PDB file of C-alpha atoms in Angstrom:
ATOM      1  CA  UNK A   1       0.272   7.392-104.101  1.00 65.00           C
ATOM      2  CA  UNK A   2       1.648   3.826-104.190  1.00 86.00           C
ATOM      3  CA  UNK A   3       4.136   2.540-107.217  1.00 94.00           C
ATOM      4  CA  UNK A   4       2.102   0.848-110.008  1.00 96.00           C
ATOM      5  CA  UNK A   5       2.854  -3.071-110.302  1.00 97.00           C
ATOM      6  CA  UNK A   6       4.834  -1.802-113.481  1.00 97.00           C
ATOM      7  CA  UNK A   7       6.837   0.202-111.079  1.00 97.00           C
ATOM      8  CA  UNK A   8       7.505  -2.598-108.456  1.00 97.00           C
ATOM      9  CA  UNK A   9       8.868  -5.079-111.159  1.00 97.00           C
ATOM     10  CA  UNK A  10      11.815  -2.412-112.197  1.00 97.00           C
ATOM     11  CA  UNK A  11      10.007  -0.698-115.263  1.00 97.00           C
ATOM     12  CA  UNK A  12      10.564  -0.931-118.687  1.00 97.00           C
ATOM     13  CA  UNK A  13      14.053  -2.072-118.598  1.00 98.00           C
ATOM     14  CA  UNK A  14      13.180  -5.145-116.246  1.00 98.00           C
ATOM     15  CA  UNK A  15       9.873  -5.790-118.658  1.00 98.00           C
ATOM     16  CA  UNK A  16      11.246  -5.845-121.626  1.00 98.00           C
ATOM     17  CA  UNK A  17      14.139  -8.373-120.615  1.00 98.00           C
ATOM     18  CA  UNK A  18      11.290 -10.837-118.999  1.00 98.00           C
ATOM     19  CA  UNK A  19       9.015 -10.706-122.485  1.00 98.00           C
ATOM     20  CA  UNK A  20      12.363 -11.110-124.409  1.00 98.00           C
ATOM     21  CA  UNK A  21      13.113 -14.190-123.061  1.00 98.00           C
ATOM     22  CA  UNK A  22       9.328 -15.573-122.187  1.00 97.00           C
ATOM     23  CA  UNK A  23       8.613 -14.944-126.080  1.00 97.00           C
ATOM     24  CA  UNK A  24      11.835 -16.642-127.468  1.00 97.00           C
ATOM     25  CA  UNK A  25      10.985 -19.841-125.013  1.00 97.00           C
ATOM     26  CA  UNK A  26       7.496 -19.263-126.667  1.00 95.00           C
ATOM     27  CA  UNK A  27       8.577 -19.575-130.025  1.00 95.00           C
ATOM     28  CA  UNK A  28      11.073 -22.291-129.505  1.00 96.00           C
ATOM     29  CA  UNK A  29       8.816 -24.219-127.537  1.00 94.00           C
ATOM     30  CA  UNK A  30       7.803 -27.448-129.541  1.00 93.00           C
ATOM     31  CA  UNK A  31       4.196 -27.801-128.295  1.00 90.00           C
ATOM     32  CA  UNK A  32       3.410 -24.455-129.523  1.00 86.00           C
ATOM     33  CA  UNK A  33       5.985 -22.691-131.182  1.00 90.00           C
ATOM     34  CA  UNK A  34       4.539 -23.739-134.436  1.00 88.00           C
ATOM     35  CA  UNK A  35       1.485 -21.070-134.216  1.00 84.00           C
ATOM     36  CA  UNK A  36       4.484 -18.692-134.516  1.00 86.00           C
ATOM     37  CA  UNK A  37       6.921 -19.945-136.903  1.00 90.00           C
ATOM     38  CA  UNK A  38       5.565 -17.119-139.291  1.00 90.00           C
ATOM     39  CA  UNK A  39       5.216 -14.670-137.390  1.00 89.00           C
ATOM     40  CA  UNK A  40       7.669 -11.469-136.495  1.00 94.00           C
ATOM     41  CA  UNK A  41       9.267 -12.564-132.795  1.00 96.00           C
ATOM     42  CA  UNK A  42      10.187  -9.228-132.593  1.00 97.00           C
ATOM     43  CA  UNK A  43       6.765  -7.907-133.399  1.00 95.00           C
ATOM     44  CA  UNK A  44       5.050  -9.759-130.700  1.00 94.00           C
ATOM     45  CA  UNK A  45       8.023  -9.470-128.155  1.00 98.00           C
ATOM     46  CA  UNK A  46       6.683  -5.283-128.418  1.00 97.00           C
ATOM     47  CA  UNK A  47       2.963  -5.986-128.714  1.00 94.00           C
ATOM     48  CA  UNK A  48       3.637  -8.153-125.575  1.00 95.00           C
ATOM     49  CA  UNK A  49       5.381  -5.679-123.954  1.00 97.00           C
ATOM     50  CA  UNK A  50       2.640  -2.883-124.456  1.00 97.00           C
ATOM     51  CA  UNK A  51      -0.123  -5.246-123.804  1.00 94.00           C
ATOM     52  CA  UNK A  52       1.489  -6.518-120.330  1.00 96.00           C
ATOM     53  CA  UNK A  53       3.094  -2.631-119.040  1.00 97.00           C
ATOM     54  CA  UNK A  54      -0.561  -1.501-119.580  1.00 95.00           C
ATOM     55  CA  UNK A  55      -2.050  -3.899-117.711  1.00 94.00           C
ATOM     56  CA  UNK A  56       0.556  -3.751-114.453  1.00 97.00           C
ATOM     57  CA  UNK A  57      -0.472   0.074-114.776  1.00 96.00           C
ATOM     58  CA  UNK A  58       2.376   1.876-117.265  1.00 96.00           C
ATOM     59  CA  UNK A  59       1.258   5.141-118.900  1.00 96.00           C
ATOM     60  CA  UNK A  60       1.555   2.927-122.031  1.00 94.00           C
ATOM     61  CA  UNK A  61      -0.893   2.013-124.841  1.00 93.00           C
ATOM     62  CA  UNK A  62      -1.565  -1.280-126.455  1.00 89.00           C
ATOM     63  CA  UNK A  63      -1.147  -0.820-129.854  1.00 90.00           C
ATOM     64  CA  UNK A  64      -2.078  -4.067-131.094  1.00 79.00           C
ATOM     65  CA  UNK A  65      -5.537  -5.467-132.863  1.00 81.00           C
ATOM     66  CA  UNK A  66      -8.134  -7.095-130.697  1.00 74.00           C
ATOM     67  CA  UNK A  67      -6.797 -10.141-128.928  1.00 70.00           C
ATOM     68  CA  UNK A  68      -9.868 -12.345-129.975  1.00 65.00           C
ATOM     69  CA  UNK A  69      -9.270 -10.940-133.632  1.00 69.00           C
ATOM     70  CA  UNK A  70      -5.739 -11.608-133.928  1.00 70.00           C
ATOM     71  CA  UNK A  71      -6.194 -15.363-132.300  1.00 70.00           C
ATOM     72  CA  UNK A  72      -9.534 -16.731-133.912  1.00 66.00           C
ATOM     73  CA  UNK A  73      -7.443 -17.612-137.493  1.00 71.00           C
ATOM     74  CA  UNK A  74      -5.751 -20.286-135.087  1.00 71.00           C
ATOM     75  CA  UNK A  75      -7.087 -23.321-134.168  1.00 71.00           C
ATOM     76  CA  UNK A  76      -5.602 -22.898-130.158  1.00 73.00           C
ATOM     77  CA  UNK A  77      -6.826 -25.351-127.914  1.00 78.00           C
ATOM     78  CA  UNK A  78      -7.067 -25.463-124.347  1.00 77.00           C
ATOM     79  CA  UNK A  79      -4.039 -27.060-123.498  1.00 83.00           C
ATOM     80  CA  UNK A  80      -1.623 -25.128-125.606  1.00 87.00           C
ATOM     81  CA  UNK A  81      -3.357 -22.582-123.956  1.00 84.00           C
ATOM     82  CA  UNK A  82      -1.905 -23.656-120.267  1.00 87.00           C
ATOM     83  CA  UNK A  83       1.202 -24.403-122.093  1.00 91.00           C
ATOM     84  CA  UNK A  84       1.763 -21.065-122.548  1.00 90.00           C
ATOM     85  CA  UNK A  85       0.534 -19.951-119.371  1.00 93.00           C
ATOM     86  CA  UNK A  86       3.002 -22.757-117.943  1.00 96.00           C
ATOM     87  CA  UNK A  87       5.884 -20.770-119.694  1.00 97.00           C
ATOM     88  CA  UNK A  88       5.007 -17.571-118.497  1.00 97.00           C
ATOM     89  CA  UNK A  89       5.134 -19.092-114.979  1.00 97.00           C
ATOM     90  CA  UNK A  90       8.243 -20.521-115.557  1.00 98.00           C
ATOM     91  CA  UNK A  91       9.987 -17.356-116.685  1.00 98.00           C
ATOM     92  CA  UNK A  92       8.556 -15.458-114.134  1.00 98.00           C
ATOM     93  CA  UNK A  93      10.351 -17.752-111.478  1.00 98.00           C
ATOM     94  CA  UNK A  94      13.489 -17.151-113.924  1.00 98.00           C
ATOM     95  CA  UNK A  95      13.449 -13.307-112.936  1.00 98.00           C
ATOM     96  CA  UNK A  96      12.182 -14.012-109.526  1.00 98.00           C
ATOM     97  CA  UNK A  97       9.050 -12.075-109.653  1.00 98.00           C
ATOM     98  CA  UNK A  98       7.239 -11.156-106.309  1.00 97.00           C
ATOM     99  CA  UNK A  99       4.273 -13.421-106.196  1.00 96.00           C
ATOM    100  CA  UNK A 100       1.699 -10.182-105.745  1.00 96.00           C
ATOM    101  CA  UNK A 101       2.836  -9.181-109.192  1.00 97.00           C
ATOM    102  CA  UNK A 102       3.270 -12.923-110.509  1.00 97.00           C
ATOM    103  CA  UNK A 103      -0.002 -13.613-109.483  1.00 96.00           C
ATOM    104  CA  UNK A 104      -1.831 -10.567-110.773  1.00 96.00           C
ATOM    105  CA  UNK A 105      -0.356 -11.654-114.428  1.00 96.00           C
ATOM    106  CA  UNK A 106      -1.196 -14.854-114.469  1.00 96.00           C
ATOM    107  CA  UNK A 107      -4.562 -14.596-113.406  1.00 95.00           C
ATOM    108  CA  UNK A 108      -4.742 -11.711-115.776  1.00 94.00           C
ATOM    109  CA  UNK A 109      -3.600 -13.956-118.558  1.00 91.00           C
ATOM    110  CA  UNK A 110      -6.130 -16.344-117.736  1.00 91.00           C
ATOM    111  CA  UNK A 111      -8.840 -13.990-117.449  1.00 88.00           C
ATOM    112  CA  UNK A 112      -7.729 -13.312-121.655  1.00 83.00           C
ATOM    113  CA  UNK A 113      -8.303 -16.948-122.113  1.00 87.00           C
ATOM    114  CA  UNK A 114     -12.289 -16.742-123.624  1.00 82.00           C
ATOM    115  CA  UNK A 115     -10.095 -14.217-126.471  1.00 74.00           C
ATOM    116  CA  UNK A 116      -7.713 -16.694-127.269  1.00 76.00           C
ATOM    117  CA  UNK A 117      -9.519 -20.523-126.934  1.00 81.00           C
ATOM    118  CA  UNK A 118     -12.647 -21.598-126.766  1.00 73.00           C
ATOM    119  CA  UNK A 119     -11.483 -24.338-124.599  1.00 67.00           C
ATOM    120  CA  UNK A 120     -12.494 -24.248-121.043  1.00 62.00           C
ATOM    121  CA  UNK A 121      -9.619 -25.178-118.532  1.00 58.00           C
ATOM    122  CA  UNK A 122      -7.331 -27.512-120.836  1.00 54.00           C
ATOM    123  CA  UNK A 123     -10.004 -29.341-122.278  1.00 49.00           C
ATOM    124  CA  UNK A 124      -8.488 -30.532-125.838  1.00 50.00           C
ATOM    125  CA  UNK A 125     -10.068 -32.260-128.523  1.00 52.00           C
ATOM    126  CA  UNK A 126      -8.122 -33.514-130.886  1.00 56.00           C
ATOM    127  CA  UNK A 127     -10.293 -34.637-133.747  1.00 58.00           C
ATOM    128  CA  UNK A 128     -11.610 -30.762-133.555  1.00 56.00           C
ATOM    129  CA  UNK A 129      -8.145 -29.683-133.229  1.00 56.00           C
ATOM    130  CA  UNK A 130      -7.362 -31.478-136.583  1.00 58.00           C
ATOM    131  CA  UNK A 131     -10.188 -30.436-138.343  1.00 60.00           C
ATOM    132  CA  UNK A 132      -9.537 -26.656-137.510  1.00 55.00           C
ATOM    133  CA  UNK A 133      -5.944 -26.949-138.892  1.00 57.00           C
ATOM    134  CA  UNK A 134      -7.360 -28.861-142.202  1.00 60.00           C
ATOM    135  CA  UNK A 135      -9.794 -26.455-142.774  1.00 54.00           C
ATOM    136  CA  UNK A 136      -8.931 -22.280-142.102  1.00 51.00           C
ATOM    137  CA  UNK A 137     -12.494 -21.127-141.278  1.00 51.00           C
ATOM    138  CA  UNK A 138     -12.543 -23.101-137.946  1.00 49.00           C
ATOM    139  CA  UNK A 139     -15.781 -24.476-138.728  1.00 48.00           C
ATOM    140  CA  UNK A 140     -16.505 -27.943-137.582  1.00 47.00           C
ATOM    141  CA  UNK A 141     -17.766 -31.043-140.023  1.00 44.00           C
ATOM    142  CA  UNK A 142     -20.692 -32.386-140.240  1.00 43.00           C
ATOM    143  CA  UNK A 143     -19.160 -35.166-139.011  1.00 44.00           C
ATOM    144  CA  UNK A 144     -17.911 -33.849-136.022  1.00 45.00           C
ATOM    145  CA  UNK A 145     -20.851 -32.435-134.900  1.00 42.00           C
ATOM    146  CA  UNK A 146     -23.207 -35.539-135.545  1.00 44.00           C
ATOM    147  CA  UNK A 147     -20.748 -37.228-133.704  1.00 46.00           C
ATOM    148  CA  UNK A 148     -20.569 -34.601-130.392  1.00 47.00           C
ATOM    149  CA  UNK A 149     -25.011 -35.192-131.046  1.00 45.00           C
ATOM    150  CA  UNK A 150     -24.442 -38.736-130.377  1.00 44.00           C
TER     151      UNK A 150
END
C-alpha cells in the first residue's frame, strides 16, 4: 500500500513546523490577523494541525467544532478568504512542498470555502462587510437589501 500524503510530507514533525509558521504569518498578517487577535494561536495552530493530518490521510481525528459553526460569528469575506489561501501558498513554497501534495491542500482548502464565506471567488462587499462587523448577528439592513433590490 502506498504512503498517505501525510506520510510523503515527513509526518507529524514536518506538519506541525509548516502550521506553526503558516498560523503565526496568519495572525500577524494585517489584512486578516484581526479575526484572530482574541483568539488562542496555539489553540488553532493544533486544531489546524488535526484538521489538515486528517485530511492528507493521518490516523488522526479532528477534534474541533464544525468549521461553518466556528466561522459564521465572523463577518469573512471573500477576499480575506484568498488572503488566507494566498498565505498558505506562500508557506507551502517556504517548506518546499511537492506540488501533488500542495495542490491537494489547496484545493482542499478551497473546497472548505462555502463553511467559512459566503463569498463566491473573492467577491467583497464592503458596505455588507461593515454592516456585519457593526452588527454581530450578520444580518443585513434594510437598507442594504433595498439597495441590492434596486
Amino acid at each position: 500500500m502506498g504512503q498517505t500524503l501525510y506520510e510523503e510530507l515527513g509526518g507529524e514533525a514536518k506538519l506541525r513546523e509548516i502550521i506553526d509558521l503558516f498560523i503565526d504569518r496568519v495572525f500577524d498578517d494585517r489584512m486578516i490577523g484581526f479575526f484572530f487577535r482574541h483568539a488562542d494561536r496555539e489553540r488553532i495552530k493544533e486544531m489546524e494541525f488535526q484538521l489538515t493530518a486528517q485530511f492528507l490521510g493521518a490516523d488522526i481525528e479532528y477534534r474541533g467544532r464544525p468549521l461553518d459553526e466556528v466561522h459564521a460569528k465572523h463577518p469573512i469575506m471573500g477576499g480575506q478568504f484568498a488572503r488566507r489561501l494566498q498565505i498558505l501558498r506562500e508557506t507551502l513554497e517556504v517548506f518546499q512542498v511537492a506540488e501533488p501534495i500542495r495542490g491537494a491542500w489547496i484545493a482542499h482548502t478551497e473546497s472548505l470555502r462555502p463553511l467559512i464565506t459566503r463569498d463566491r471567488g473573492s467577491d467583497c462587499d464592503p458596505i455588507l462587510a461593515r454592516e456585519k462587523a457593526q452588527d454581530p448577528s450578520g444580518s443585513p439592513s434594510i437598507a442594504h437589501v433595498l439597495k441590492k433590490e434596486t
